[in-house]
C-alpha cells in the first residue's frame, strides 16, 4: 500500500506543483550516462518525472510503482507513451534485463522491514542484466534530518493552478530507533478540506545498506555524497 500522498487523487495532483524544481534528478541522469545504460528500471517512479526525463533522451524506461493514482498522473503526461508503466513493486516485475535500476528520493527508505528491503533488492537484482547496476540514495542518519520536519520549518502556502491556495506542512509524530514517522497536512482554501498523509521512513546507515546489497548478490562499487545535498545523503552504486 502506498501512502495517501501518492494514492489519493486530490493529493497526487499536488505532488508536482508543490515540488517543481527537480534539478536533483539531473544527478541521476548523469549517472545513467556515466554507466552507459540504455535501459533503466525506475523503482518507485511516482508521477513519472524521472522516467520521462530519461525517455526523452532516448533511454528505454520501465517505471514501476504501487500507487495507481500516481501512475495515472504519469500516464497523462506528454511523452508517457515512451515509458512502460507497471503497477506493482520490484517483487512483482515482469521478466526484465535492464542495464540500470534506480531508486531516487525516499524510495529506498520506504521499505521499513528487513524482509521487504531484502525482497526488493532481490527483485531488482533479478531484473538487471549481468553486469547491470543499481543506484539508490538514502539520507545520512547521523544528520537527523527529521529534526527539521516541523510545522515551523516546513509550512508553505502555495497557489496551485486549477486547485487554488493550499497550505502544507510536515510534523514528525514518532521516532523509534531508525524509523521515523511523520504526517504531511494539506489545507485547501477552496472548500476548507484538511487531508493528511502518514509516512514512515527507515534511516539505514552506510554499513547496513552495504551489507544488505552484498547479501542480495550485489558488489558495492561506489558510495558518493549526493552533490546537491553534500553531507546529507549518500548515493550507492552497486553492480550485479
PDB file of C-alpha atoms in Angstrom:
ATOM      1  CA  UNK A   1       0.000   0.000   0.000  1.00  0.00           C
ATOM      2  CA  UNK A   2       1.280   3.440  -0.951  1.00  0.00           C
ATOM      3  CA  UNK A   3       0.925   6.410   1.386  1.00  0.00           C
ATOM      4  CA  UNK A   4      -2.128   8.623   0.820  1.00  0.00           C
ATOM      5  CA  UNK A   5       0.067  11.360  -0.597  1.00  0.00           C
ATOM      6  CA  UNK A   6       0.769   9.100  -3.570  1.00  0.00           C
ATOM      7  CA  UNK A   7      -2.566   7.295  -3.791  1.00  0.00           C
ATOM      8  CA  UNK A   8      -5.347   9.811  -3.037  1.00  0.00           C
ATOM      9  CA  UNK A   9      -6.047  11.663  -6.314  1.00  0.00           C
ATOM     10  CA  UNK A  10      -6.634  15.036  -4.657  1.00  0.00           C
ATOM     11  CA  UNK A  11      -3.205  14.839  -3.030  1.00  0.00           C
ATOM     12  CA  UNK A  12      -1.397  13.326  -6.005  1.00  0.00           C
ATOM     13  CA  UNK A  13      -2.415  16.301  -8.148  1.00  0.00           C
ATOM     14  CA  UNK A  14      -0.352  18.466  -5.772  1.00  0.00           C
ATOM     15  CA  UNK A  15       2.833  16.382  -5.916  1.00  0.00           C
ATOM     16  CA  UNK A  16       4.454  18.025  -8.933  1.00  0.00           C
ATOM     17  CA  UNK A  17       3.202  21.601  -8.373  1.00  0.00           C
ATOM     18  CA  UNK A  18       4.476  21.604  -4.769  1.00  0.00           C
ATOM     19  CA  UNK A  19       7.911  20.304  -5.802  1.00  0.00           C
ATOM     20  CA  UNK A  20       8.537  21.881  -9.221  1.00  0.00           C
ATOM     21  CA  UNK A  21      12.340  22.018  -9.034  1.00  0.00           C
ATOM     22  CA  UNK A  22      13.576  18.514  -9.841  1.00  0.00           C
ATOM     23  CA  UNK A  23      17.101  19.514 -10.760  1.00  0.00           C
ATOM     24  CA  UNK A  24      18.229  16.818  -8.298  1.00  0.00           C
ATOM     25  CA  UNK A  25      17.277  14.255 -10.942  1.00  0.00           C
ATOM     26  CA  UNK A  26      19.965  15.565 -13.292  1.00  0.00           C
ATOM     27  CA  UNK A  27      22.491  13.894 -10.982  1.00  0.00           C
ATOM     28  CA  UNK A  28      20.938  10.518 -11.753  1.00  0.00           C
ATOM     29  CA  UNK A  29      20.597  11.250 -15.450  1.00  0.00           C
ATOM     30  CA  UNK A  30      24.347  11.942 -15.434  1.00  0.00           C
ATOM     31  CA  UNK A  31      24.979   8.583 -13.739  1.00  0.00           C
ATOM     32  CA  UNK A  32      22.908   6.880 -16.443  1.00  0.00           C
ATOM     33  CA  UNK A  33      25.275   8.427 -18.996  1.00  0.00           C
ATOM     34  CA  UNK A  34      28.343   7.599 -16.898  1.00  0.00           C
ATOM     35  CA  UNK A  35      27.405   3.922 -16.751  1.00  0.00           C
ATOM     36  CA  UNK A  36      26.422   3.800 -20.411  1.00  0.00           C
ATOM     37  CA  UNK A  37      22.955   2.472 -19.586  1.00  0.00           C
ATOM     38  CA  UNK A  38      20.472   2.244 -22.448  1.00  0.00           C
ATOM     39  CA  UNK A  39      17.650   0.666 -20.448  1.00  0.00           C
ATOM     40  CA  UNK A  40      16.525   1.714 -16.966  1.00  0.00           C
ATOM     41  CA  UNK A  41      14.094   0.425 -14.358  1.00  0.00           C
ATOM     42  CA  UNK A  42      12.819   3.328 -12.240  1.00  0.00           C
ATOM     43  CA  UNK A  43      11.653   1.761  -8.965  1.00  0.00           C
ATOM     44  CA  UNK A  44       9.041   3.907  -7.221  1.00  0.00           C
ATOM     45  CA  UNK A  45       8.579   6.083 -10.298  1.00  0.00           C
ATOM     46  CA  UNK A  46       5.678   8.027  -8.779  1.00  0.00           C
ATOM     47  CA  UNK A  47       4.285  10.632 -11.166  1.00  0.00           C
ATOM     48  CA  UNK A  48       6.939   9.737 -13.715  1.00  0.00           C
ATOM     49  CA  UNK A  49       9.171  12.811 -13.781  1.00  0.00           C
ATOM     50  CA  UNK A  50      12.480  10.926 -13.886  1.00  0.00           C
ATOM     51  CA  UNK A  51      11.226   8.159 -16.171  1.00  0.00           C
ATOM     52  CA  UNK A  52      10.011  10.738 -18.684  1.00  0.00           C
ATOM     53  CA  UNK A  53      13.247  12.707 -18.418  1.00  0.00           C
ATOM     54  CA  UNK A  54      15.206   9.600 -19.419  1.00  0.00           C
ATOM     55  CA  UNK A  55      12.755   8.518 -22.110  1.00  0.00           C
ATOM     56  CA  UNK A  56      13.061  11.965 -23.654  1.00  0.00           C
ATOM     57  CA  UNK A  57      16.792  11.313 -24.014  1.00  0.00           C
ATOM     58  CA  UNK A  58      16.286   8.071 -25.871  1.00  0.00           C
ATOM     59  CA  UNK A  59      16.585   5.665 -22.927  1.00  0.00           C
ATOM     60  CA  UNK A  60      14.309   2.617 -22.770  1.00  0.00           C
ATOM     61  CA  UNK A  61      12.488   3.020 -19.448  1.00  0.00           C
ATOM     62  CA  UNK A  62      10.249   0.869 -17.267  1.00  0.00           C
ATOM     63  CA  UNK A  63       8.593   2.743 -14.402  1.00  0.00           C
ATOM     64  CA  UNK A  64       7.125   0.701 -11.558  1.00  0.00           C
ATOM     65  CA  UNK A  65       5.037   1.979  -8.658  1.00  0.00           C
ATOM     66  CA  UNK A  66       2.298   0.538  -6.420  1.00  0.00           C
ATOM     67  CA  UNK A  67       0.297   3.793  -6.377  1.00  0.00           C
ATOM     68  CA  UNK A  68      -2.330   3.713  -9.118  1.00  0.00           C
ATOM     69  CA  UNK A  69      -3.189   7.410  -8.748  1.00  0.00           C
ATOM     70  CA  UNK A  70       0.449   8.408  -9.229  1.00  0.00           C
ATOM     71  CA  UNK A  71       0.726   6.210 -12.320  1.00  0.00           C
ATOM     72  CA  UNK A  72      -2.454   7.805 -13.686  1.00  0.00           C
ATOM     73  CA  UNK A  73      -0.760  11.203 -13.472  1.00  0.00           C
ATOM     74  CA  UNK A  74       2.388   9.812 -15.102  1.00  0.00           C
ATOM     75  CA  UNK A  75       0.467   8.235 -17.974  1.00  0.00           C
ATOM     76  CA  UNK A  76      -1.283  11.556 -18.726  1.00  0.00           C
ATOM     77  CA  UNK A  77       1.970  13.497 -19.208  1.00  0.00           C
ATOM     78  CA  UNK A  78       3.486  14.342 -22.588  1.00  0.00           C
ATOM     79  CA  UNK A  79       5.783  11.574 -23.778  1.00  0.00           C
ATOM     80  CA  UNK A  80       4.215   8.963 -21.483  1.00  0.00           C
ATOM     81  CA  UNK A  81       3.824   6.532 -24.371  1.00  0.00           C
ATOM     82  CA  UNK A  82       7.615   6.264 -24.407  1.00  0.00           C
ATOM     83  CA  UNK A  83       7.672   4.587 -20.973  1.00  0.00           C
ATOM     84  CA  UNK A  84       6.445   1.149 -19.958  1.00  0.00           C
ATOM     85  CA  UNK A  85       4.409   1.753 -16.790  1.00  0.00           C
ATOM     86  CA  UNK A  86       3.979  -1.146 -14.365  1.00  0.00           C
ATOM     87  CA  UNK A  87       1.659  -1.160 -11.355  1.00  0.00           C
ATOM     88  CA  UNK A  88       3.384  -3.009  -8.532  1.00  0.00           C
ATOM     89  CA  UNK A  89       6.824  -3.157  -6.983  1.00  0.00           C
ATOM     90  CA  UNK A  90      10.202  -4.781  -7.507  1.00  0.00           C
ATOM     91  CA  UNK A  91       8.874  -8.140  -6.292  1.00  0.00           C
ATOM     92  CA  UNK A  92       6.131  -8.321  -8.940  1.00  0.00           C
ATOM     93  CA  UNK A  93       8.019  -7.274 -12.065  1.00  0.00           C
ATOM     94  CA  UNK A  94       7.588  -8.908 -15.451  1.00  0.00           C
ATOM     95  CA  UNK A  95      10.749 -10.534 -16.867  1.00  0.00           C
ATOM     96  CA  UNK A  96      13.334  -7.811 -17.469  1.00  0.00           C
ATOM     97  CA  UNK A  97      17.030  -7.482 -18.285  1.00  0.00           C
ATOM     98  CA  UNK A  98      17.824  -3.787 -17.861  1.00  0.00           C
ATOM     99  CA  UNK A  99      21.185  -2.073 -17.661  1.00  0.00           C
ATOM    100  CA  UNK A 100      20.373   0.043 -14.625  1.00  0.00           C
ATOM    101  CA  UNK A 101      17.807   0.299 -11.825  1.00  0.00           C
ATOM    102  CA  UNK A 102      17.274   3.476  -9.814  1.00  0.00           C
ATOM    103  CA  UNK A 103      15.684   4.429  -6.509  1.00  0.00           C
ATOM    104  CA  UNK A 104      15.607   8.206  -6.200  1.00  0.00           C
ATOM    105  CA  UNK A 105      14.117  10.396  -3.486  1.00  0.00           C
ATOM    106  CA  UNK A 106      12.782   8.487  -0.490  1.00  0.00           C
ATOM    107  CA  UNK A 107      12.182   5.227  -2.345  1.00  0.00           C
ATOM    108  CA  UNK A 108      14.948   3.185  -0.680  1.00  0.00           C
ATOM    109  CA  UNK A 109      13.765   4.296   2.760  1.00  0.00           C
ATOM    110  CA  UNK A 110      10.096   3.323   2.451  1.00  0.00           C
ATOM    111  CA  UNK A 111      10.951  -0.383   2.890  1.00  0.00           C
ATOM    112  CA  UNK A 112      10.924  -0.374   6.656  1.00  0.00           C
ATOM    113  CA  UNK A 113      11.255  -4.098   7.398  1.00  0.00           C
ATOM    114  CA  UNK A 114      14.326  -6.191   6.685  1.00  0.00           C
ATOM    115  CA  UNK A 115      12.223  -8.693   4.735  1.00  0.00           C
ATOM    116  CA  UNK A 116      10.642  -6.061   2.473  1.00  0.00           C
ATOM    117  CA  UNK A 117      14.016  -4.453   1.794  1.00  0.00           C
ATOM    118  CA  UNK A 118      15.697  -7.782   1.075  1.00  0.00           C
ATOM    119  CA  UNK A 119      12.940  -8.939  -1.278  1.00  0.00           C
ATOM    120  CA  UNK A 120      13.035  -5.591  -3.078  1.00  0.00           C
ATOM    121  CA  UNK A 121      16.775  -5.847  -3.639  1.00  0.00           C
ATOM    122  CA  UNK A 122      16.374  -9.434  -4.850  1.00  0.00           C
ATOM    123  CA  UNK A 123      13.678  -8.348  -7.288  1.00  0.00           C
ATOM    124  CA  UNK A 124      15.874  -5.567  -8.631  1.00  0.00           C
ATOM    125  CA  UNK A 125      18.843  -7.933  -8.900  1.00  0.00           C
ATOM    126  CA  UNK A 126      16.757 -10.350 -10.960  1.00  0.00           C
ATOM    127  CA  UNK A 127      15.616  -7.534 -13.277  1.00  0.00           C
ATOM    128  CA  UNK A 128      19.187  -6.475 -14.112  1.00  0.00           C
ATOM    129  CA  UNK A 129      21.275  -7.859 -16.918  1.00  0.00           C
ATOM    130  CA  UNK A 130      24.590  -9.401 -15.806  1.00  0.00           C
ATOM    131  CA  UNK A 131      26.926  -6.529 -15.003  1.00  0.00           C
ATOM    132  CA  UNK A 132      23.994  -4.134 -14.630  1.00  0.00           C
ATOM    133  CA  UNK A 133      23.887  -1.548 -11.860  1.00  0.00           C
ATOM    134  CA  UNK A 134      21.604  -0.354  -9.080  1.00  0.00           C
ATOM    135  CA  UNK A 135      21.818   3.276  -7.989  1.00  0.00           C
ATOM    136  CA  UNK A 136      19.990   4.416  -4.872  1.00  0.00           C
ATOM    137  CA  UNK A 137      20.078   7.290  -2.446  1.00  0.00           C
ATOM    138  CA  UNK A 138      19.381   7.431   1.273  1.00  0.00           C
ATOM    139  CA  UNK A 139      19.761  10.081   3.943  1.00  0.00           C
ATOM    140  CA  UNK A 140      22.723  10.071   6.314  1.00  0.00           C
ATOM    141  CA  UNK A 141      21.146   9.033   9.649  1.00  0.00           C
ATOM    142  CA  UNK A 142      23.639  10.991  11.733  1.00  0.00           C
ATOM    143  CA  UNK A 143      22.337  14.260  10.280  1.00  0.00           C
ATOM    144  CA  UNK A 144      18.909  13.557  11.827  1.00  0.00           C
ATOM    145  CA  UNK A 145      17.081  15.374   9.042  1.00  0.00           C
ATOM    146  CA  UNK A 146      13.749  14.699  10.726  1.00  0.00           C
ATOM    147  CA  UNK A 147      14.520  17.314  13.378  1.00  0.00           C
ATOM    148  CA  UNK A 148      13.730  19.912  10.702  1.00  0.00           C
ATOM    149  CA  UNK A 149      10.385  18.307   9.847  1.00  0.00           C
ATOM    150  CA  UNK A 150       8.253  20.664  11.923  1.00  0.00           C
ATOM    151  CA  UNK A 151       5.380  22.946  11.014  1.00  0.00           C
ATOM    152  CA  UNK A 152       7.545  25.998  11.658  1.00  0.00           C
ATOM    153  CA  UNK A 153      10.263  24.796   9.279  1.00  0.00           C
ATOM    154  CA  UNK A 154       8.092  23.269   6.550  1.00  0.00           C
ATOM    155  CA  UNK A 155       4.960  25.451   6.349  1.00  0.00           C
ATOM    156  CA  UNK A 156       4.141  26.738   2.873  1.00  0.00           C
ATOM    157  CA  UNK A 157       1.141  28.401   1.284  1.00  0.00           C
ATOM    158  CA  UNK A 158       1.019  27.834  -2.466  1.00  0.00           C
ATOM    159  CA  UNK A 159      -1.318  28.830  -5.280  1.00  0.00           C
ATOM    160  CA  UNK A 160      -1.808  25.701  -7.376  1.00  0.00           C
ATOM    161  CA  UNK A 161      -3.250  26.129 -10.845  1.00  0.00           C
ATOM    162  CA  UNK A 162      -6.690  24.593 -11.100  1.00  0.00           C
ATOM    163  CA  UNK A 163      -6.788  23.899  -7.355  1.00  0.00           C
ATOM    164  CA  UNK A 164      -6.398  27.206  -5.557  1.00  0.00           C
ATOM    165  CA  UNK A 165      -4.391  28.050  -2.486  1.00  0.00           C
ATOM    166  CA  UNK A 166      -3.113  25.102  -0.481  1.00  0.00           C
ATOM    167  CA  UNK A 167      -1.379  25.250   2.898  1.00  0.00           C
ATOM    168  CA  UNK A 168       1.065  22.416   3.632  1.00  0.00           C
ATOM    169  CA  UNK A 169       3.376  21.383   6.420  1.00  0.00           C
ATOM    170  CA  UNK A 170       5.012  18.308   7.972  1.00  0.00           C
ATOM    171  CA  UNK A 171       5.179  17.127  11.591  1.00  0.00           C
ATOM    172  CA  UNK A 172       7.159  14.186  12.944  1.00  0.00           C
ATOM    173  CA  UNK A 173       4.839  12.006  15.015  1.00  0.00           C
ATOM    174  CA  UNK A 174       7.207   9.276  16.218  1.00  0.00           C
ATOM    175  CA  UNK A 175      10.881   8.285  16.189  1.00  0.00           C
ATOM    176  CA  UNK A 176      11.686   4.709  17.202  1.00  0.00           C
ATOM    177  CA  UNK A 177      15.254   3.615  16.539  1.00  0.00           C
ATOM    178  CA  UNK A 178      15.937   4.195  12.850  1.00  0.00           C
ATOM    179  CA  UNK A 179      12.228   4.500  11.990  1.00  0.00           C
ATOM    180  CA  UNK A 180      10.778   7.992  11.602  1.00  0.00           C
ATOM    181  CA  UNK A 181       7.036   8.522  11.170  1.00  0.00           C
ATOM    182  CA  UNK A 182       5.674  11.861  10.031  1.00  0.00           C
ATOM    183  CA  UNK A 183       2.424  13.414   8.878  1.00  0.00           C
ATOM    184  CA  UNK A 184       2.001  15.748   5.918  1.00  0.00           C
ATOM    185  CA  UNK A 185      -1.026  18.063   6.215  1.00  0.00           C
ATOM    186  CA  UNK A 186      -2.862  19.827   3.389  1.00  0.00           C
ATOM    187  CA  UNK A 187      -5.490  22.546   3.802  1.00  0.00           C
ATOM    188  CA  UNK A 188      -7.484  23.504   0.689  1.00  0.00           C
ATOM    189  CA  UNK A 189      -8.716  27.100   0.683  1.00  0.00           C
ATOM    190  CA  UNK A 190     -11.344  26.309  -1.959  1.00  0.00           C
ATOM    191  CA  UNK A 191     -13.501  24.292   0.424  1.00  0.00           C
ATOM    192  CA  UNK A 192     -11.616  24.177   3.728  1.00  0.00           C
ATOM    193  CA  UNK A 193     -10.857  20.474   3.387  1.00  0.00           C
ATOM    194  CA  UNK A 194      -7.995  19.167   5.517  1.00  0.00           C
ATOM    195  CA  UNK A 195      -6.274  15.997   4.300  1.00  0.00           C
ATOM    196  CA  UNK A 196      -3.297  14.228   5.810  1.00  0.00           C
ATOM    197  CA  UNK A 197      -0.837  11.557   4.734  1.00  0.00           C
ATOM    198  CA  UNK A 198       1.203   9.489   7.201  1.00  0.00           C
ATOM    199  CA  UNK A 199       4.577   8.045   6.191  1.00  0.00           C
ATOM    200  CA  UNK A 200       7.380   6.072   7.809  1.00  0.00           C
ATOM    201  CA  UNK A 201      10.968   6.044   6.576  1.00  0.00           C
ATOM    202  CA  UNK A 202      13.864   3.899   7.723  1.00  0.00           C
ATOM    203  CA  UNK A 203      17.212   5.628   8.137  1.00  0.00           C
ATOM    204  CA  UNK A 204      19.750   2.878   7.448  1.00  0.00           C
ATOM    205  CA  UNK A 205      23.425   3.633   7.976  1.00  0.00           C
ATOM    206  CA  UNK A 206      26.069   3.097   5.320  1.00  0.00           C
ATOM    207  CA  UNK A 207      27.297  -0.242   6.671  1.00  0.00           C
ATOM    208  CA  UNK A 208      23.746  -1.586   6.933  1.00  0.00           C
ATOM    209  CA  UNK A 209      22.969  -0.649   3.328  1.00  0.00           C
ATOM    210  CA  UNK A 210      26.229  -2.134   2.086  1.00  0.00           C
ATOM    211  CA  UNK A 211      25.613  -5.415   3.907  1.00  0.00           C
ATOM    212  CA  UNK A 212      22.107  -5.671   2.501  1.00  0.00           C
ATOM    213  CA  UNK A 213      23.352  -5.075  -1.031  1.00  0.00           C
ATOM    214  CA  UNK A 214      26.040  -7.726  -0.719  1.00  0.00           C
ATOM    215  CA  UNK A 215      23.521 -10.189   0.743  1.00  0.00           C
ATOM    216  CA  UNK A 216      21.318  -9.634  -2.317  1.00  0.00           C
ATOM    217  CA  UNK A 217      24.180 -10.502  -4.663  1.00  0.00           C
ATOM    218  CA  UNK A 218      25.488  -7.031  -5.473  1.00  0.00           C
ATOM    219  CA  UNK A 219      29.019  -5.673  -5.381  1.00  0.00           C
ATOM    220  CA  UNK A 220      29.191  -2.135  -3.998  1.00  0.00           C
ATOM    221  CA  UNK A 221      31.408  -0.195  -6.388  1.00  0.00           C
ATOM    222  CA  UNK A 222      30.960   3.325  -5.027  1.00  0.00           C
ATOM    223  CA  UNK A 223      29.331   5.341  -2.252  1.00  0.00           C
ATOM    224  CA  UNK A 224      29.107   9.040  -3.045  1.00  0.00           C
ATOM    225  CA  UNK A 225      27.781  12.182  -1.487  1.00  0.00           C
ATOM    226  CA  UNK A 226      24.710  13.478  -3.241  1.00  0.00           C
ATOM    227  CA  UNK A 227      26.173  16.572  -4.950  1.00  0.00           C
ATOM    228  CA  UNK A 228      23.028  18.607  -4.373  1.00  0.00           C
ATOM    229  CA  UNK A 229      22.899  17.623  -0.673  1.00  0.00           C
ATOM    230  CA  UNK A 230      26.524  17.192   0.442  1.00  0.00           C
ATOM    231  CA  UNK A 231      26.872  15.588   3.840  1.00  0.00           C
ATOM    232  CA  UNK A 232      23.168  14.870   3.983  1.00  0.00           C
ATOM    233  CA  UNK A 233      22.629  11.996   1.563  1.00  0.00           C
ATOM    234  CA  UNK A 234      24.555   9.001   0.288  1.00  0.00           C
ATOM    235  CA  UNK A 235      24.360   7.639  -3.252  1.00  0.00           C
ATOM    236  CA  UNK A 236      25.184   3.936  -3.604  1.00  0.00           C
ATOM    237  CA  UNK A 237      26.310   2.420  -6.896  1.00  0.00           C
ATOM    238  CA  UNK A 238      26.177  -1.386  -6.889  1.00  0.00           C
ATOM    239  CA  UNK A 239      26.804  -3.904  -9.656  1.00  0.00           C
ATOM    240  CA  UNK A 240      25.097  -7.221 -10.250  1.00  0.00           C
TER     241      UNK A 240
END
